[in-house]
Amino acid sequence: MPVDTTVLQRWYAAEARDLPWRRDGVTGWQILMSEVMLQQTPVARVAPIWEEWVRRWPVPSAMAAAGRADILRAWGKLGYPRRALRLHECAGVLAADHGDRVPEDVAVLLSLPGVGAYTARAVACFAYGQRVPVVDTNVRRVVARAVHGRAEPGNPSTTRDLADVEALLPRTRARAATFSAALMELGATVCTARTPDCGRCPLSNCAWVDAGRPAHDGPAKRVQKFAGTDRQVRGKLMAVLRESDTPVERQALDLVWLSDPGQRDRALHSLLVDGLVEQTDDGRFALAGEGNG
DNA sequence: CAACCGTGGAC
DNA sequence: TGTCCAAGGTT
Protein backbone atom coordinates (compact mmCIF):
# COMPACT_ATOMS: atom_id res chain seq x y z
CA MET A 1 0.00 0.00 0.00
CA PRO A 2 2.08 2.92 -1.28
CA VAL A 3 -0.34 5.58 -0.06
CA ASP A 4 -2.60 5.04 2.97
CA THR A 5 -6.01 5.95 1.61
CA THR A 6 -7.75 5.92 4.96
CA VAL A 7 -5.27 8.24 6.61
CA LEU A 8 -5.35 10.55 3.60
CA GLN A 9 -9.13 10.62 3.59
CA ARG A 10 -9.29 11.47 7.28
CA TRP A 11 -6.72 14.21 6.82
CA TYR A 12 -8.69 15.68 3.93
CA ALA A 13 -11.91 15.70 5.93
CA ALA A 14 -10.20 17.55 8.75
CA GLU A 15 -7.82 19.88 6.95
CA ALA A 16 -9.12 20.65 3.45
CA ARG A 17 -9.61 24.30 2.60
CA ASP A 18 -13.19 25.47 2.30
CA LEU A 19 -13.01 26.41 -1.36
CA PRO A 20 -16.25 27.72 -2.86
CA TRP A 21 -16.34 25.23 -5.75
CA ARG A 22 -16.19 22.36 -3.24
CA ARG A 23 -19.44 23.26 -1.55
CA ASP A 24 -22.66 21.31 -1.93
CA GLY A 25 -24.86 22.07 -4.89
CA VAL A 26 -22.12 23.27 -7.21
CA THR A 27 -23.01 22.29 -10.78
CA GLY A 28 -20.85 20.66 -13.42
CA TRP A 29 -20.75 23.94 -15.30
CA GLN A 30 -19.54 25.77 -12.21
CA ILE A 31 -16.90 23.12 -11.61
CA LEU A 32 -15.77 23.41 -15.20
CA MET A 33 -15.47 27.20 -14.89
CA SER A 34 -13.36 26.79 -11.77
CA GLU A 35 -11.08 24.23 -13.38
CA VAL A 36 -10.40 26.39 -16.41
CA MET A 37 -9.69 29.41 -14.23
CA LEU A 38 -7.38 27.34 -12.05
CA GLN A 39 -5.23 26.30 -15.01
CA GLN A 40 -1.97 27.98 -13.99
CA THR A 41 -3.67 30.61 -11.82
CA PRO A 42 -3.56 30.46 -7.99
CA VAL A 43 -6.69 29.74 -5.95
CA ALA A 44 -6.64 33.09 -4.18
CA ARG A 45 -6.95 35.03 -7.41
CA VAL A 46 -9.54 32.70 -8.94
CA ALA A 47 -12.03 32.63 -6.08
CA PRO A 48 -13.54 36.13 -6.34
CA ILE A 49 -13.78 36.00 -10.13
CA TRP A 50 -15.38 32.57 -9.99
CA GLU A 51 -18.02 33.83 -7.55
CA GLU A 52 -18.85 36.62 -9.96
CA TRP A 53 -19.04 34.30 -12.96
CA VAL A 54 -21.31 31.87 -11.15
CA ARG A 55 -23.76 34.69 -10.54
CA ARG A 56 -23.42 36.21 -13.97
CA TRP A 57 -23.36 33.10 -16.13
CA PRO A 58 -25.09 30.34 -14.15
CA VAL A 59 -25.55 28.12 -17.21
CA PRO A 60 -23.55 27.69 -20.43
CA SER A 61 -26.21 29.34 -22.59
CA ALA A 62 -25.95 32.50 -20.50
CA MET A 63 -22.25 32.76 -21.21
CA ALA A 64 -22.74 31.83 -24.85
CA ALA A 65 -25.07 34.79 -25.19
CA ALA A 66 -22.42 37.22 -23.93
CA GLY A 67 -19.87 38.93 -26.15
CA ARG A 68 -16.20 38.07 -26.12
CA ALA A 69 -15.26 41.53 -24.88
CA ASP A 70 -17.50 41.12 -21.83
CA ILE A 71 -15.92 37.76 -21.11
CA LEU A 72 -12.41 39.14 -21.47
CA ARG A 73 -13.10 42.10 -19.17
CA ALA A 74 -14.66 39.82 -16.58
CA TRP A 75 -11.60 37.56 -16.85
CA GLY A 76 -9.58 40.56 -15.75
CA LYS A 77 -6.04 39.75 -14.76
CA LEU A 78 -6.30 36.00 -14.36
CA GLY A 79 -3.78 35.63 -17.16
CA TYR A 80 -3.67 33.53 -20.33
CA PRO A 81 -6.88 35.13 -21.65
CA ARG A 82 -7.14 32.57 -24.45
CA ARG A 83 -8.57 30.34 -21.74
CA ALA A 84 -11.50 32.73 -21.40
CA LEU A 85 -12.10 32.59 -25.14
CA ARG A 86 -12.03 28.81 -25.15
CA LEU A 87 -14.45 28.65 -22.22
CA HIS A 88 -16.76 31.00 -24.08
CA GLU A 89 -16.53 28.77 -27.15
CA CYS A 90 -17.10 25.75 -24.95
CA ALA A 91 -20.24 27.36 -23.52
CA GLY A 92 -21.57 27.71 -27.05
CA VAL A 93 -20.96 24.03 -27.77
CA LEU A 94 -22.60 22.96 -24.52
CA ALA A 95 -25.63 25.14 -25.15
CA ALA A 96 -26.00 24.02 -28.76
CA ASP A 97 -25.10 20.34 -28.61
CA HIS A 98 -25.30 19.12 -25.01
CA GLY A 99 -28.60 20.39 -23.68
CA ASP A 100 -26.93 23.26 -21.83
CA ARG A 101 -25.20 20.80 -19.51
CA VAL A 102 -21.63 19.65 -19.02
CA PRO A 103 -21.26 16.06 -20.27
CA GLU A 104 -20.08 13.32 -17.90
CA ASP A 105 -18.12 11.21 -20.34
CA VAL A 106 -14.37 11.83 -20.30
CA ALA A 107 -14.02 11.30 -24.05
CA VAL A 108 -16.75 13.84 -24.72
CA LEU A 109 -15.27 16.27 -22.23
CA LEU A 110 -11.92 15.95 -23.97
CA SER A 111 -13.48 17.11 -27.22
CA LEU A 112 -14.47 20.46 -25.70
CA PRO A 113 -12.37 23.59 -26.29
CA GLY A 114 -9.90 24.25 -23.49
CA VAL A 115 -10.55 20.89 -21.83
CA GLY A 116 -7.50 18.63 -21.70
CA ALA A 117 -6.43 15.50 -19.87
CA TYR A 118 -6.53 17.10 -16.44
CA THR A 119 -9.68 19.20 -16.72
CA ALA A 120 -11.76 16.44 -18.34
CA ARG A 121 -11.04 14.04 -15.50
CA ALA A 122 -11.30 16.69 -12.82
CA VAL A 123 -14.85 17.43 -14.00
CA ALA A 124 -15.73 13.75 -14.32
CA CYS A 125 -14.44 13.13 -10.82
CA PHE A 126 -15.30 16.23 -8.81
CA ALA A 127 -18.57 17.11 -10.52
CA TYR A 128 -19.88 13.60 -11.26
CA GLY A 129 -18.05 11.38 -8.80
CA GLN A 130 -16.48 9.09 -11.38
CA ARG A 131 -13.56 6.83 -10.63
CA VAL A 132 -10.91 8.27 -12.95
CA PRO A 133 -7.31 9.28 -12.26
CA VAL A 134 -6.99 13.05 -11.89
CA VAL A 135 -3.43 14.17 -12.48
CA ASP A 136 -2.28 17.72 -12.03
CA THR A 137 1.07 19.16 -11.02
CA ASN A 138 0.33 18.58 -7.33
CA VAL A 139 -0.53 14.94 -7.83
CA ARG A 140 2.56 14.39 -9.93
CA ARG A 141 4.75 15.87 -7.21
CA VAL A 142 3.14 13.96 -4.34
CA VAL A 143 3.38 10.67 -6.21
CA ALA A 144 6.99 11.38 -7.19
CA ARG A 145 7.85 11.79 -3.53
CA ALA A 146 5.59 9.44 -1.62
CA VAL A 147 5.74 6.58 -4.11
CA HIS A 148 8.96 6.96 -6.09
CA GLY A 149 11.13 8.62 -3.46
CA ARG A 150 12.15 11.45 -5.76
CA ALA A 151 12.15 15.15 -4.94
CA GLU A 152 10.50 16.11 -8.22
CA PRO A 153 8.43 14.36 -10.86
CA GLY A 154 9.92 13.56 -14.24
CA ASN A 155 8.81 15.28 -17.42
CA PRO A 156 5.04 15.15 -17.85
CA SER A 157 3.71 12.25 -19.89
CA THR A 158 -0.05 12.00 -19.88
CA THR A 159 -0.11 8.29 -20.60
CA ARG A 160 2.45 7.39 -17.98
CA ASP A 161 1.11 9.82 -15.36
CA LEU A 162 -2.45 8.53 -15.72
CA ALA A 163 -1.33 4.91 -15.43
CA ASP A 164 0.79 5.83 -12.44
CA VAL A 165 -2.16 7.25 -10.53
CA GLU A 166 -4.65 4.68 -11.79
CA ALA A 167 -2.55 2.08 -9.99
CA LEU A 168 -3.06 3.91 -6.70
CA LEU A 169 -6.75 4.68 -7.12
CA PRO A 170 -9.14 3.19 -4.55
CA ARG A 171 -11.81 0.81 -5.84
CA THR A 172 -15.00 2.61 -5.05
CA ARG A 173 -16.09 5.78 -6.78
CA ALA A 174 -16.56 7.76 -3.60
CA ARG A 175 -13.18 6.85 -2.16
CA ALA A 176 -11.45 7.42 -5.48
CA ALA A 177 -12.86 10.92 -5.75
CA THR A 178 -11.83 11.83 -2.22
CA PHE A 179 -8.43 10.30 -2.83
CA SER A 180 -7.81 12.52 -5.84
CA ALA A 181 -9.03 15.63 -4.06
CA ALA A 182 -6.84 14.80 -1.08
CA LEU A 183 -3.75 14.17 -3.19
CA MET A 184 -4.20 17.54 -4.85
CA GLU A 185 -4.85 19.25 -1.55
CA LEU A 186 -1.80 17.67 0.01
CA GLY A 187 0.39 18.86 -2.85
CA ALA A 188 -1.10 22.34 -2.70
CA THR A 189 -0.80 22.90 1.04
CA VAL A 190 1.79 20.51 2.53
CA CYS A 191 3.86 18.68 -0.05
CA THR A 192 4.61 21.90 -1.90
CA ALA A 193 7.18 22.51 -4.59
CA ARG A 194 9.53 24.80 -2.72
CA THR A 195 9.37 23.95 0.96
CA PRO A 196 7.42 20.81 1.77
CA ASP A 197 6.18 20.78 5.36
CA CYS A 198 6.74 17.12 6.15
CA GLY A 199 5.94 17.74 9.81
CA ARG A 200 2.32 18.34 8.81
CA CYS A 201 2.09 15.46 6.36
CA PRO A 202 -0.38 12.70 7.27
CA LEU A 203 1.50 10.04 5.29
CA SER A 204 3.57 7.78 7.46
CA ASN A 205 5.33 5.88 4.73
CA CYS A 206 6.65 8.43 2.26
CA ALA A 207 9.37 6.93 0.08
CA TRP A 208 11.13 10.29 -0.24
CA VAL A 209 11.28 10.82 3.52
CA ASP A 210 12.35 7.21 4.02
CA ALA A 211 15.20 7.84 1.59
CA GLY A 212 16.33 10.87 3.57
CA ARG A 213 14.71 13.48 1.33
CA PRO A 214 17.35 13.30 -1.41
CA ALA A 215 17.71 16.38 -3.59
CA HIS A 216 16.57 16.33 -7.21
CA ASP A 217 19.39 14.81 -9.23
CA GLY A 218 18.45 15.25 -12.89
CA PRO A 219 18.77 18.45 -14.91
CA ALA A 220 17.02 21.48 -13.43
CA LYS A 221 13.81 22.23 -15.25
CA ARG A 222 13.97 25.36 -17.36
CA VAL A 223 11.85 28.13 -15.94
CA GLN A 224 9.96 30.21 -18.47
CA LYS A 225 11.25 33.72 -19.05
CA PHE A 226 8.67 36.46 -18.94
CA ALA A 227 10.34 39.88 -18.95
CA GLY A 228 10.97 40.93 -22.50
CA THR A 229 8.90 38.19 -24.14
CA ASP A 230 5.96 38.56 -26.49
CA ARG A 231 3.85 37.32 -23.63
CA GLN A 232 4.66 40.41 -21.61
CA VAL A 233 3.92 42.69 -24.56
CA ARG A 234 0.61 40.95 -25.24
CA GLY A 235 -0.29 41.40 -21.59
CA LYS A 236 0.37 45.12 -21.74
CA LEU A 237 -1.65 45.53 -24.93
CA MET A 238 -4.57 43.58 -23.50
CA ALA A 239 -4.49 45.65 -20.32
CA VAL A 240 -4.95 48.86 -22.33
CA LEU A 241 -7.84 47.40 -24.31
CA ARG A 242 -9.55 45.91 -21.25
CA GLU A 243 -9.55 49.25 -19.52
CA SER A 244 -10.90 51.25 -22.44
CA ASP A 245 -14.61 51.31 -23.20
CA THR A 246 -13.96 52.75 -26.64
CA PRO A 247 -11.65 51.58 -29.43
CA VAL A 248 -8.06 52.66 -29.03
CA GLU A 249 -5.80 54.43 -31.52
CA ARG A 250 -2.72 52.67 -32.75
CA GLN A 251 -0.52 55.29 -31.06
CA ALA A 252 -1.96 54.53 -27.64
CA LEU A 253 -0.99 50.89 -28.07
CA ASP A 254 2.45 51.84 -29.35
CA LEU A 255 3.17 53.50 -26.00
CA VAL A 256 3.13 50.23 -24.06
CA TRP A 257 6.29 48.91 -25.73
CA LEU A 258 8.67 51.46 -27.14
CA SER A 259 11.89 49.45 -27.04
CA ASP A 260 11.12 47.13 -29.93
CA PRO A 261 8.43 48.19 -32.41
CA GLY A 262 8.84 45.01 -34.39
CA GLN A 263 8.10 42.91 -31.36
CA ARG A 264 5.16 45.14 -30.48
CA ASP A 265 3.67 44.72 -33.94
CA ARG A 266 4.18 41.00 -33.81
CA ALA A 267 2.44 40.80 -30.44
CA LEU A 268 -0.51 42.84 -31.64
CA HIS A 269 -0.80 40.73 -34.77
CA SER A 270 -0.83 37.55 -32.71
CA LEU A 271 -3.64 38.94 -30.56
CA LEU A 272 -5.65 39.57 -33.73
CA VAL A 273 -4.93 36.06 -34.97
CA ASP A 274 -5.94 34.59 -31.61
CA GLY A 275 -9.28 36.38 -31.73
CA LEU A 276 -8.57 38.39 -28.60
CA VAL A 277 -8.44 41.73 -30.42
CA GLU A 278 -10.22 43.20 -33.42
CA GLN A 279 -9.61 46.20 -35.61
CA THR A 280 -12.49 48.57 -36.24
CA ASP A 281 -13.41 49.88 -39.66
CA ASP A 282 -11.66 53.17 -38.91
CA GLY A 283 -8.41 51.39 -38.02
CA ARG A 284 -8.63 51.50 -34.25
CA PHE A 285 -8.30 48.49 -31.95
CA ALA A 286 -10.62 46.92 -29.37
CA LEU A 287 -11.22 43.72 -27.51
CA ALA A 288 -12.72 41.18 -29.87
CA GLY A 289 -16.49 41.05 -29.97
CA GLU A 290 -16.98 44.51 -28.54
CA GLY A 291 -20.65 45.35 -28.84
CA ASN A 292 -21.73 41.75 -29.27
CA GLY A 293 -23.77 39.82 -26.78
C1' DC B 1 7.93 16.70 -27.34
C1' DA B 2 9.11 21.46 -26.38
C1' DA B 3 7.72 25.98 -26.81
C1' DC B 4 4.37 29.10 -26.25
C1' DC B 5 0.26 30.98 -24.19
C1' DG B 6 -0.23 36.16 -18.36
C1' DT B 7 0.02 37.73 -13.92
C1' DG B 8 1.32 38.54 -9.34
C1' DG B 9 2.97 36.85 -4.83
C1' DA B 10 6.60 34.69 -2.04
C1' DC B 11 11.54 34.46 -1.34
C1' DT C 1 11.83 43.18 -12.95
C1' DG C 2 15.80 38.26 -10.05
C1' DT C 3 13.93 33.48 -9.60
C1' DC C 4 10.39 30.28 -8.90
C1' DC C 5 5.88 28.90 -8.99
C1' DA C 6 0.66 28.47 -9.66
C1' DA C 7 -5.90 22.69 -10.12
C1' DG C 8 -2.80 23.08 -18.03
C1' DG C 9 -3.97 23.28 -23.01
C1' DT C 10 -2.64 23.71 -27.73
C1' DT C 11 0.36 23.31 -31.50
Tab-separated table of C-alpha atoms (C1' of nucleotides) in Angstrom:
chain	number	residue	atom	x	y	z
A	1	MET	CA	0.000	0.000	0.000
A	2	PRO	CA	2.079	2.918	-1.278
A	3	VAL	CA	-0.337	5.577	-0.057
A	4	ASP	CA	-2.599	5.036	2.967
A	5	THR	CA	-6.013	5.949	1.607
A	6	THR	CA	-7.750	5.921	4.963
A	7	VAL	CA	-5.274	8.244	6.610
A	8	LEU	CA	-5.353	10.549	3.602
A	9	GLN	CA	-9.134	10.619	3.585
A	10	ARG	CA	-9.290	11.466	7.277
A	11	TRP	CA	-6.719	14.208	6.819
A	12	TYR	CA	-8.689	15.684	3.932
A	13	ALA	CA	-11.914	15.704	5.926
A	14	ALA	CA	-10.200	17.551	8.754
A	15	GLU	CA	-7.824	19.884	6.953
A	16	ALA	CA	-9.118	20.647	3.454
A	17	ARG	CA	-9.608	24.299	2.605
A	18	ASP	CA	-13.191	25.466	2.304
A	19	LEU	CA	-13.008	26.407	-1.364
A	20	PRO	CA	-16.247	27.720	-2.862
A	21	TRP	CA	-16.341	25.231	-5.747
A	22	ARG	CA	-16.188	22.363	-3.242
A	23	ARG	CA	-19.441	23.256	-1.551
A	24	ASP	CA	-22.658	21.309	-1.929
A	25	GLY	CA	-24.858	22.072	-4.886
A	26	VAL	CA	-22.116	23.270	-7.209
A	27	THR	CA	-23.006	22.286	-10.776
A	28	GLY	CA	-20.851	20.663	-13.423
A	29	TRP	CA	-20.749	23.944	-15.299
A	30	GLN	CA	-19.537	25.771	-12.214
A	31	ILE	CA	-16.896	23.115	-11.607
A	32	LEU	CA	-15.768	23.414	-15.205
A	33	MET	CA	-15.475	27.196	-14.887
A	34	SER	CA	-13.356	26.795	-11.773
A	35	GLU	CA	-11.078	24.231	-13.383
A	36	VAL	CA	-10.403	26.394	-16.414
A	37	MET	CA	-9.693	29.415	-14.228
A	38	LEU	CA	-7.379	27.339	-12.054
A	39	GLN	CA	-5.227	26.301	-15.014
A	40	GLN	CA	-1.970	27.982	-13.986
A	41	THR	CA	-3.669	30.607	-11.820
A	42	PRO	CA	-3.557	30.463	-7.990
A	43	VAL	CA	-6.687	29.739	-5.953
A	44	ALA	CA	-6.636	33.091	-4.176
A	45	ARG	CA	-6.951	35.027	-7.410
A	46	VAL	CA	-9.542	32.702	-8.943
A	47	ALA	CA	-12.030	32.628	-6.077
A	48	PRO	CA	-13.540	36.134	-6.339
A	49	ILE	CA	-13.776	35.996	-10.131
A	50	TRP	CA	-15.383	32.572	-9.989
A	51	GLU	CA	-18.024	33.831	-7.554
A	52	GLU	CA	-18.846	36.621	-9.960
A	53	TRP	CA	-19.037	34.302	-12.965
A	54	VAL	CA	-21.313	31.871	-11.149
A	55	ARG	CA	-23.759	34.692	-10.545
A	56	ARG	CA	-23.417	36.215	-13.972
A	57	TRP	CA	-23.355	33.104	-16.133
A	58	PRO	CA	-25.091	30.339	-14.151
A	59	VAL	CA	-25.549	28.118	-17.207
A	60	PRO	CA	-23.554	27.687	-20.434
A	61	SER	CA	-26.212	29.340	-22.589
A	62	ALA	CA	-25.951	32.499	-20.498
A	63	MET	CA	-22.254	32.759	-21.210
A	64	ALA	CA	-22.736	31.829	-24.848
A	65	ALA	CA	-25.065	34.791	-25.189
A	66	ALA	CA	-22.415	37.215	-23.929
A	67	GLY	CA	-19.873	38.932	-26.145
A	68	ARG	CA	-16.196	38.068	-26.124
A	69	ALA	CA	-15.258	41.535	-24.876
A	70	ASP	CA	-17.502	41.121	-21.832
A	71	ILE	CA	-15.916	37.758	-21.109
A	72	LEU	CA	-12.405	39.142	-21.473
A	73	ARG	CA	-13.101	42.096	-19.169
A	74	ALA	CA	-14.658	39.821	-16.580
A	75	TRP	CA	-11.605	37.563	-16.854
A	76	GLY	CA	-9.584	40.563	-15.748
A	77	LYS	CA	-6.041	39.754	-14.755
A	78	LEU	CA	-6.303	35.999	-14.358
A	79	GLY	CA	-3.778	35.633	-17.157
A	80	TYR	CA	-3.668	33.527	-20.326
A	81	PRO	CA	-6.876	35.129	-21.655
A	82	ARG	CA	-7.138	32.575	-24.455
A	83	ARG	CA	-8.569	30.342	-21.736
A	84	ALA	CA	-11.505	32.726	-21.401
A	85	LEU	CA	-12.098	32.586	-25.137
A	86	ARG	CA	-12.032	28.807	-25.148
A	87	LEU	CA	-14.452	28.650	-22.223
A	88	HIS	CA	-16.761	30.998	-24.082
A	89	GLU	CA	-16.530	28.775	-27.154
A	90	CYS	CA	-17.103	25.751	-24.946
A	91	ALA	CA	-20.240	27.359	-23.521
A	92	GLY	CA	-21.566	27.709	-27.047
A	93	VAL	CA	-20.963	24.032	-27.774
A	94	LEU	CA	-22.601	22.964	-24.521
A	95	ALA	CA	-25.634	25.142	-25.155
A	96	ALA	CA	-26.005	24.020	-28.765
A	97	ASP	CA	-25.105	20.342	-28.613
A	98	HIS	CA	-25.299	19.123	-25.012
A	99	GLY	CA	-28.601	20.388	-23.679
A	100	ASP	CA	-26.929	23.260	-21.831
A	101	ARG	CA	-25.200	20.796	-19.509
A	102	VAL	CA	-21.628	19.646	-19.016
A	103	PRO	CA	-21.261	16.059	-20.266
A	104	GLU	CA	-20.078	13.321	-17.900
A	105	ASP	CA	-18.115	11.209	-20.340
A	106	VAL	CA	-14.370	11.827	-20.299
A	107	ALA	CA	-14.015	11.297	-24.045
A	108	VAL	CA	-16.754	13.835	-24.724
A	109	LEU	CA	-15.273	16.270	-22.231
A	110	LEU	CA	-11.918	15.949	-23.972
A	111	SER	CA	-13.480	17.107	-27.219
A	112	LEU	CA	-14.465	20.458	-25.700
A	113	PRO	CA	-12.374	23.590	-26.285
A	114	GLY	CA	-9.902	24.245	-23.488
A	115	VAL	CA	-10.552	20.885	-21.834
A	116	GLY	CA	-7.503	18.633	-21.703
A	117	ALA	CA	-6.430	15.496	-19.871
A	118	TYR	CA	-6.531	17.098	-16.435
A	119	THR	CA	-9.682	19.196	-16.723
A	120	ALA	CA	-11.760	16.440	-18.341
A	121	ARG	CA	-11.042	14.039	-15.501
A	122	ALA	CA	-11.304	16.695	-12.817
A	123	VAL	CA	-14.849	17.432	-13.996
A	124	ALA	CA	-15.728	13.753	-14.324
A	125	CYS	CA	-14.437	13.127	-10.816
A	126	PHE	CA	-15.302	16.234	-8.812
A	127	ALA	CA	-18.572	17.107	-10.524
A	128	TYR	CA	-19.882	13.603	-11.255
A	129	GLY	CA	-18.046	11.382	-8.803
A	130	GLN	CA	-16.485	9.085	-11.379
A	131	ARG	CA	-13.556	6.827	-10.630
A	132	VAL	CA	-10.914	8.265	-12.950
A	133	PRO	CA	-7.313	9.276	-12.257
A	134	VAL	CA	-6.986	13.046	-11.891
A	135	VAL	CA	-3.429	14.169	-12.480
A	136	ASP	CA	-2.278	17.717	-12.026
A	137	THR	CA	1.071	19.159	-11.023
A	138	ASN	CA	0.331	18.578	-7.332
A	139	VAL	CA	-0.528	14.937	-7.830
A	140	ARG	CA	2.561	14.390	-9.929
A	141	ARG	CA	4.753	15.868	-7.211
A	142	VAL	CA	3.138	13.958	-4.343
A	143	VAL	CA	3.383	10.667	-6.214
A	144	ALA	CA	6.989	11.377	-7.190
A	145	ARG	CA	7.855	11.791	-3.533
A	146	ALA	CA	5.589	9.443	-1.624
A	147	VAL	CA	5.741	6.575	-4.112
A	148	HIS	CA	8.956	6.956	-6.085
A	149	GLY	CA	11.126	8.621	-3.459
A	150	ARG	CA	12.145	11.453	-5.764
A	151	ALA	CA	12.149	15.150	-4.936
A	152	GLU	CA	10.504	16.105	-8.220
A	153	PRO	CA	8.432	14.357	-10.863
A	154	GLY	CA	9.917	13.561	-14.243
A	155	ASN	CA	8.813	15.285	-17.417
A	156	PRO	CA	5.038	15.152	-17.853
A	157	SER	CA	3.709	12.246	-19.890
A	158	THR	CA	-0.051	11.997	-19.880
A	159	THR	CA	-0.111	8.288	-20.604
A	160	ARG	CA	2.449	7.385	-17.984
A	161	ASP	CA	1.105	9.819	-15.361
A	162	LEU	CA	-2.453	8.526	-15.717
A	163	ALA	CA	-1.329	4.906	-15.426
A	164	ASP	CA	0.793	5.833	-12.443
A	165	VAL	CA	-2.158	7.254	-10.526
A	166	GLU	CA	-4.649	4.677	-11.795
A	167	ALA	CA	-2.546	2.076	-9.994
A	168	LEU	CA	-3.064	3.908	-6.696
A	169	LEU	CA	-6.753	4.681	-7.120
A	170	PRO	CA	-9.142	3.186	-4.548
A	171	ARG	CA	-11.808	0.811	-5.845
A	172	THR	CA	-15.005	2.611	-5.049
A	173	ARG	CA	-16.094	5.783	-6.781
A	174	ALA	CA	-16.556	7.763	-3.603
A	175	ARG	CA	-13.180	6.855	-2.156
A	176	ALA	CA	-11.450	7.415	-5.477
A	177	ALA	CA	-12.864	10.922	-5.745
A	178	THR	CA	-11.829	11.834	-2.218
A	179	PHE	CA	-8.427	10.297	-2.830
A	180	SER	CA	-7.811	12.523	-5.836
A	181	ALA	CA	-9.034	15.632	-4.061
A	182	ALA	CA	-6.837	14.802	-1.078
A	183	LEU	CA	-3.751	14.167	-3.190
A	184	MET	CA	-4.198	17.536	-4.853
A	185	GLU	CA	-4.853	19.253	-1.548
A	186	LEU	CA	-1.795	17.666	0.007
A	187	GLY	CA	0.392	18.863	-2.845
A	188	ALA	CA	-1.097	22.343	-2.705
A	189	THR	CA	-0.798	22.901	1.039
A	190	VAL	CA	1.786	20.508	2.533
A	191	CYS	CA	3.855	18.678	-0.045
A	192	THR	CA	4.610	21.900	-1.899
A	193	ALA	CA	7.183	22.508	-4.592
A	194	ARG	CA	9.530	24.796	-2.725
A	195	THR	CA	9.375	23.948	0.961
A	196	PRO	CA	7.415	20.807	1.772
A	197	ASP	CA	6.175	20.776	5.364
A	198	CYS	CA	6.742	17.119	6.153
A	199	GLY	CA	5.938	17.740	9.807
A	200	ARG	CA	2.322	18.342	8.810
A	201	CYS	CA	2.095	15.463	6.364
A	202	PRO	CA	-0.380	12.703	7.272
A	203	LEU	CA	1.497	10.043	5.294
A	204	SER	CA	3.575	7.783	7.465
A	205	ASN	CA	5.326	5.876	4.726
A	206	CYS	CA	6.654	8.433	2.261
A	207	ALA	CA	9.373	6.934	0.076
A	208	TRP	CA	11.126	10.286	-0.238
A	209	VAL	CA	11.281	10.822	3.523
A	210	ASP	CA	12.351	7.207	4.021
A	211	ALA	CA	15.201	7.838	1.590
A	212	GLY	CA	16.328	10.871	3.574
A	213	ARG	CA	14.706	13.478	1.326
A	214	PRO	CA	17.352	13.303	-1.408
A	215	ALA	CA	17.711	16.382	-3.595
A	216	HIS	CA	16.566	16.328	-7.205
A	217	ASP	CA	19.387	14.810	-9.232
A	218	GLY	CA	18.449	15.250	-12.886
A	219	PRO	CA	18.770	18.449	-14.908
A	220	ALA	CA	17.019	21.478	-13.425
A	221	LYS	CA	13.808	22.232	-15.251
A	222	ARG	CA	13.965	25.360	-17.360
A	223	VAL	CA	11.850	28.134	-15.942
A	224	GLN	CA	9.960	30.210	-18.473
A	225	LYS	CA	11.249	33.720	-19.046
A	226	PHE	CA	8.672	36.465	-18.945
A	227	ALA	CA	10.339	39.877	-18.954
A	228	GLY	CA	10.967	40.934	-22.504
A	229	THR	CA	8.901	38.191	-24.138
A	230	ASP	CA	5.961	38.559	-26.492
A	231	ARG	CA	3.852	37.318	-23.634
A	232	GLN	CA	4.657	40.407	-21.612
A	233	VAL	CA	3.915	42.686	-24.564
A	234	ARG	CA	0.609	40.951	-25.235
A	235	GLY	CA	-0.294	41.397	-21.594
A	236	LYS	CA	0.367	45.116	-21.744
A	237	LEU	CA	-1.648	45.525	-24.929
A	238	MET	CA	-4.568	43.577	-23.499
A	239	ALA	CA	-4.494	45.650	-20.316
A	240	VAL	CA	-4.947	48.860	-22.332
A	241	LEU	CA	-7.840	47.400	-24.312
A	242	ARG	CA	-9.555	45.907	-21.250
A	243	GLU	CA	-9.547	49.247	-19.522
A	244	SER	CA	-10.898	51.250	-22.435
A	245	ASP	CA	-14.610	51.307	-23.196
A	246	THR	CA	-13.960	52.749	-26.635
A	247	PRO	CA	-11.653	51.576	-29.433
A	248	VAL	CA	-8.057	52.663	-29.034
A	249	GLU	CA	-5.804	54.427	-31.522
A	250	ARG	CA	-2.723	52.665	-32.746
A	251	GLN	CA	-0.518	55.285	-31.061
A	252	ALA	CA	-1.959	54.528	-27.637
A	253	LEU	CA	-0.989	50.886	-28.070
A	254	ASP	CA	2.450	51.842	-29.350
A	255	LEU	CA	3.174	53.497	-25.997
A	256	VAL	CA	3.132	50.228	-24.063
A	257	TRP	CA	6.286	48.908	-25.730
A	258	LEU	CA	8.674	51.457	-27.141
A	259	SER	CA	11.891	49.451	-27.040
A	260	ASP	CA	11.122	47.125	-29.926
A	261	PRO	CA	8.431	48.186	-32.411
A	262	GLY	CA	8.841	45.007	-34.391
A	263	GLN	CA	8.096	42.912	-31.363
A	264	ARG	CA	5.163	45.139	-30.482
A	265	ASP	CA	3.675	44.717	-33.943
A	266	ARG	CA	4.182	40.996	-33.812
A	267	ALA	CA	2.436	40.801	-30.442
A	268	LEU	CA	-0.511	42.838	-31.642
A	269	HIS	CA	-0.805	40.734	-34.766
A	270	SER	CA	-0.826	37.549	-32.705
A	271	LEU	CA	-3.644	38.936	-30.564
A	272	LEU	CA	-5.654	39.566	-33.728
A	273	VAL	CA	-4.928	36.058	-34.969
A	274	ASP	CA	-5.945	34.591	-31.608
A	275	GLY	CA	-9.280	36.381	-31.729
A	276	LEU	CA	-8.570	38.391	-28.604
A	277	VAL	CA	-8.436	41.731	-30.422
A	278	GLU	CA	-10.224	43.196	-33.415
A	279	GLN	CA	-9.606	46.198	-35.612
A	280	THR	CA	-12.491	48.570	-36.237
A	281	ASP	CA	-13.410	49.885	-39.661
A	282	ASP	CA	-11.656	53.174	-38.906
A	283	GLY	CA	-8.409	51.389	-38.018
A	284	ARG	CA	-8.626	51.500	-34.248
A	285	PHE	CA	-8.303	48.492	-31.951
A	286	ALA	CA	-10.624	46.924	-29.374
A	287	LEU	CA	-11.222	43.724	-27.511
A	288	ALA	CA	-12.717	41.184	-29.867
A	289	GLY	CA	-16.488	41.052	-29.974
A	290	GLU	CA	-16.981	44.511	-28.541
A	291	GLY	CA	-20.647	45.350	-28.844
A	292	ASN	CA	-21.728	41.745	-29.267
A	293	GLY	CA	-23.773	39.818	-26.782
B	1	DC	C1'	7.926	16.697	-27.344
B	2	DA	C1'	9.110	21.463	-26.385
B	3	DA	C1'	7.720	25.984	-26.811
B	4	DC	C1'	4.370	29.101	-26.251
B	5	DC	C1'	0.260	30.980	-24.191
B	6	DG	C1'	-0.231	36.157	-18.359
B	7	DT	C1'	0.017	37.730	-13.920
B	8	DG	C1'	1.324	38.536	-9.337
B	9	DG	C1'	2.967	36.848	-4.835
B	10	DA	C1'	6.605	34.690	-2.045
B	11	DC	C1'	11.536	34.459	-1.335
C	1	DT	C1'	11.833	43.177	-12.955
C	2	DG	C1'	15.803	38.257	-10.046
C	3	DT	C1'	13.927	33.485	-9.603
C	4	DC	C1'	10.391	30.278	-8.902
C	5	DC	C1'	5.882	28.903	-8.988
C	6	DA	C1'	0.658	28.471	-9.665
C	7	DA	C1'	-5.903	22.685	-10.120
C	8	DG	C1'	-2.796	23.078	-18.030
C	9	DG	C1'	-3.965	23.277	-23.006
C	10	DT	C1'	-2.641	23.707	-27.726
C	11	DT	C1'	0.360	23.312	-31.498
